[in-house]
CSV table of C-alpha atoms in Angstrom, one decimal:
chain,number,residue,atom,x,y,z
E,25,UNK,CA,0.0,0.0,0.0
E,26,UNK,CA,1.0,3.5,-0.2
E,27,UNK,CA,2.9,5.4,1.8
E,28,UNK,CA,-0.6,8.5,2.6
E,29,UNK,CA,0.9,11.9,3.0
E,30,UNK,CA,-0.7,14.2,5.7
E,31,UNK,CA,-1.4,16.6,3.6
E,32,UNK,CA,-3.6,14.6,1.1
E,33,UNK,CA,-5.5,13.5,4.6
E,34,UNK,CA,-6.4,16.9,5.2
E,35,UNK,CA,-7.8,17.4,1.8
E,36,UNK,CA,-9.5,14.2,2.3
E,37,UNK,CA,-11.6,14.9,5.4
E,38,UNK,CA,-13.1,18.6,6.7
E,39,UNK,CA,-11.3,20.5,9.5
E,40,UNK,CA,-14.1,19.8,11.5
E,41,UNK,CA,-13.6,15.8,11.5
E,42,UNK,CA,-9.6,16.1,11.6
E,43,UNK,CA,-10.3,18.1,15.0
E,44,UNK,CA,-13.1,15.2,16.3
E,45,UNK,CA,-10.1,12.8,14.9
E,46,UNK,CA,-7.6,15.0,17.2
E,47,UNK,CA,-9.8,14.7,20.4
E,48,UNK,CA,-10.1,10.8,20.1
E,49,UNK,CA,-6.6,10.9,19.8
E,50,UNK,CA,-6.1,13.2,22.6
E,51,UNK,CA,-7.7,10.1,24.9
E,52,UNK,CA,-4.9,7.7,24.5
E,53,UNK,CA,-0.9,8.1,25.3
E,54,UNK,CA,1.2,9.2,22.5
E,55,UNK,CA,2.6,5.5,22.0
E,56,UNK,CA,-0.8,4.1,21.6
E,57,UNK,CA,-2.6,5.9,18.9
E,58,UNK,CA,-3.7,3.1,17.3
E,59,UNK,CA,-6.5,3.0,20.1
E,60,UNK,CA,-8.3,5.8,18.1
E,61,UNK,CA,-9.0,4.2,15.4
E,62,UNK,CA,-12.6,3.3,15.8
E,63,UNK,CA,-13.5,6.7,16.8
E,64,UNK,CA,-11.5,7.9,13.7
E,65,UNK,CA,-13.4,5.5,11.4
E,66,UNK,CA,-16.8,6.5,12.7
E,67,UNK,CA,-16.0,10.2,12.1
E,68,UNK,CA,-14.7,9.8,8.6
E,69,UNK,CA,-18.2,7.5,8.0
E,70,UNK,CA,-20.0,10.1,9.3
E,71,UNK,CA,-18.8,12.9,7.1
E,72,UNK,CA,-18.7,10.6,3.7
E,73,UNK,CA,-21.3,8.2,4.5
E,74,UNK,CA,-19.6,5.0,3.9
E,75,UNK,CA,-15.5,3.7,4.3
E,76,UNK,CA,-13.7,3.9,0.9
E,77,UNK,CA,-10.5,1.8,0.5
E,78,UNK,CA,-9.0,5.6,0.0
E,79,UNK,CA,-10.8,6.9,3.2
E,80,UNK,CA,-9.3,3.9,6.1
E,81,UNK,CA,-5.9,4.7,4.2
E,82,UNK,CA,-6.2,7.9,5.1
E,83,UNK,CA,-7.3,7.5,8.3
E,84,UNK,CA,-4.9,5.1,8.9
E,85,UNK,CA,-2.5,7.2,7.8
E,86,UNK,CA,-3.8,10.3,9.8
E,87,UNK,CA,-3.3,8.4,12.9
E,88,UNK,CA,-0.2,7.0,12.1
E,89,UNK,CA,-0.5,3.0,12.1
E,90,UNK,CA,-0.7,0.8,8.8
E,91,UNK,CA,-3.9,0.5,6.7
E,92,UNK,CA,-3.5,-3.0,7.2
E,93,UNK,CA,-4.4,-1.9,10.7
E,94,UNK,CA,-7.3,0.2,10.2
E,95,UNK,CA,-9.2,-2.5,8.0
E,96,UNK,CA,-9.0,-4.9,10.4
E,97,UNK,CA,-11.3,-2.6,11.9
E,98,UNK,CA,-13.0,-1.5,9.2
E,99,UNK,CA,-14.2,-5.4,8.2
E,100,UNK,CA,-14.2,-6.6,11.6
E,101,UNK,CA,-17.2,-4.6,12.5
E,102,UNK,CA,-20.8,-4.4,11.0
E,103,UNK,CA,-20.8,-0.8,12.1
E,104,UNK,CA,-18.7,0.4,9.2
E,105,UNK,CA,-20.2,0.6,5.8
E,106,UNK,CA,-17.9,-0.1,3.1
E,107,UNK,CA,-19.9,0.4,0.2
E,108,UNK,CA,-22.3,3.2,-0.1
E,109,UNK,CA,-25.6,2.8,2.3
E,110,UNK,CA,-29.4,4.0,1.9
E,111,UNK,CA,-29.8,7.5,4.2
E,112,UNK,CA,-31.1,5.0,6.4
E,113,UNK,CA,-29.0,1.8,7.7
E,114,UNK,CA,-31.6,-0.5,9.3
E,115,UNK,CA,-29.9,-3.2,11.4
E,116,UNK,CA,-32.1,-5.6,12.5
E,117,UNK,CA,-30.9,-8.2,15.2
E,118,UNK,CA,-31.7,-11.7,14.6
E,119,UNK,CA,-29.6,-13.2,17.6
E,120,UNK,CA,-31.4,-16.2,19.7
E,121,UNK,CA,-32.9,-13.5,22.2
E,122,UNK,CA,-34.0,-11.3,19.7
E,123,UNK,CA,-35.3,-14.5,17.3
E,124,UNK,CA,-37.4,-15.6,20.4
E,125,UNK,CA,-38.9,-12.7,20.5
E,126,UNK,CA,-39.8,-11.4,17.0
E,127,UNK,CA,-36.4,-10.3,15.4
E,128,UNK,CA,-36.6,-12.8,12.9
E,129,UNK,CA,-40.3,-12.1,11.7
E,130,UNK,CA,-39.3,-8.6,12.0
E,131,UNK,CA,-36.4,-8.4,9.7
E,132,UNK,CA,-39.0,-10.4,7.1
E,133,UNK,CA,-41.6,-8.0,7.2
E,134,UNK,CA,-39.1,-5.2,6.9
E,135,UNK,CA,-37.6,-7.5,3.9
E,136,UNK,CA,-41.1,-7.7,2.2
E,137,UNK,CA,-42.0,-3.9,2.9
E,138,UNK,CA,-38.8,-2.4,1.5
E,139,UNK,CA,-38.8,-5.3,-1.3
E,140,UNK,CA,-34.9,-5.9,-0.4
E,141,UNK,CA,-32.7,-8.9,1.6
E,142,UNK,CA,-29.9,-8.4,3.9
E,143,UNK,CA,-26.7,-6.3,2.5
E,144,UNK,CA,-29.3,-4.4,0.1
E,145,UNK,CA,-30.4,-0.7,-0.8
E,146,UNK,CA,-34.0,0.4,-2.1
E,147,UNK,CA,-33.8,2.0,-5.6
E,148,UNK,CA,-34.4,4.8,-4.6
E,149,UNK,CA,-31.1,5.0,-2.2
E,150,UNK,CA,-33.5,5.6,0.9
E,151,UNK,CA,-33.0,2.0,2.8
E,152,UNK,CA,-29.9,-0.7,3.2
E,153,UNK,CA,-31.2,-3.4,5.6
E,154,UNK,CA,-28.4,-5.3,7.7
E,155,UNK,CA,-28.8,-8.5,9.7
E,156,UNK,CA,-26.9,-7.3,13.0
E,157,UNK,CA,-24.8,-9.1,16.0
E,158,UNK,CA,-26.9,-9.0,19.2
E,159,UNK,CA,-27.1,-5.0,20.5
E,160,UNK,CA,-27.3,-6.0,24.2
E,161,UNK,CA,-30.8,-4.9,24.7
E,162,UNK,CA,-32.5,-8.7,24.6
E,163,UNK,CA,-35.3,-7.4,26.9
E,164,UNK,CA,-36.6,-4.3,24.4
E,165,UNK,CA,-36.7,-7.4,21.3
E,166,UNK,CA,-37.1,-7.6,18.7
E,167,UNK,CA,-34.7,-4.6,18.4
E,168,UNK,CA,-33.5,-2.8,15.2
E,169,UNK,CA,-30.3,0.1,14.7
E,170,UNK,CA,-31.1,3.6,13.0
E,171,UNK,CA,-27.7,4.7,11.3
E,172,UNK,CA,-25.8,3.1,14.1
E,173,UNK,CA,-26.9,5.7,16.6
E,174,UNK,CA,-30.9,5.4,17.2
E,175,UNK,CA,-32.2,2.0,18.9
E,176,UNK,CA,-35.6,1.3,18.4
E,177,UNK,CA,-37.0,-1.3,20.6
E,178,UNK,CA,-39.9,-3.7,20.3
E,179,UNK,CA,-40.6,-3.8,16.6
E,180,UNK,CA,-43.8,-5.2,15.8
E,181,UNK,CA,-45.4,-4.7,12.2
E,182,UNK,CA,-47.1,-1.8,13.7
E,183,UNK,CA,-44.1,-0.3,15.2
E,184,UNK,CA,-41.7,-0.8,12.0
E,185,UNK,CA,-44.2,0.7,10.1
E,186,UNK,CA,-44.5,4.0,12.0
E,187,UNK,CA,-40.7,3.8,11.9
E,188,UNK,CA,-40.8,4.2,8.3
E,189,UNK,CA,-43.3,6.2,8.2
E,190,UNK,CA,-40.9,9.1,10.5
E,191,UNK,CA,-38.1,8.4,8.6
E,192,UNK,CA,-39.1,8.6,4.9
């Protein structure tokens, strides 16, 4: 891989997310910078929307540890998006707890609404539905992730549908 110059880092995310990049750094001792990288990933998502091969370089180079590093991240976790994603990233959790209690019925009506599977965007660039890892809240299931940020707890037909109906 290549060698990312700092400069081209700068020109590849705003001021604003180099600074957010700065404070996660700011959290760990000079020799382990490496510990940022999360953070660093979800504020580079954040401003572009999705992980490019050319962003986690960046990154990666930004907070000085090998790309090789930063995509171990990058496709370690389902929270990073690397291809483009609908405005909305519905993660649906179809762990035992969650199955038991609706999550997978849920994710099929949500499949059969949004006439997509897992790993797919509506045509019109609105929705990507993803099966998700378990999202600790077993006692609010079936559960379902808005963007990574908003948990929306006990979704029924009736309750996806409002969902839906708020977002788009």
């Amino acid at each position: 891989m290549r060698k990312t110059n700092i400069n081209q880092v700068r020109t590849m995310l705003s001021a604003e997310s180099l600074k957010l990049i700065d404070n996660e750094l700011a959290k760990y001792p000079a020799d382990q910078r490496r510990s940022a990288i999360m953070g660093a990933l979800r504020i580079a998502q954040t401003e572009k929307g999705w992980l490019s091969a050319e962003t986690i370089e960046y990154v990666a180079g930004y907070i000085g540890i090998a790309p090789a590093a930063a995509y171990e991240v990058a496709t370690f976790y389902n929270m990073y998006d690397l291809r483009p994603v609908g405005k909305y990233k519905l993660t649906v959790c179809t762990n035992l707890p969650c199955a038991l209690r609706g999550g997978v019925n849920a994710a099929d009506y949500l499949k059969q609404k949004l006439g997509i599977g897992f790993g797919e965007t509506t045509s019109d660039g609105l929705y990507t539905l993803v099966e998700g890892e378990c999202m600790g809240a077993c006692g609010d299931a079936p559960v379902m992730l808005v963007n990574n940020h908003k948990m929306c707890s006990f979704m029924t037909e009736e309750a996806i549908d409002a969902k839906l109906a708020e977002l788009g």
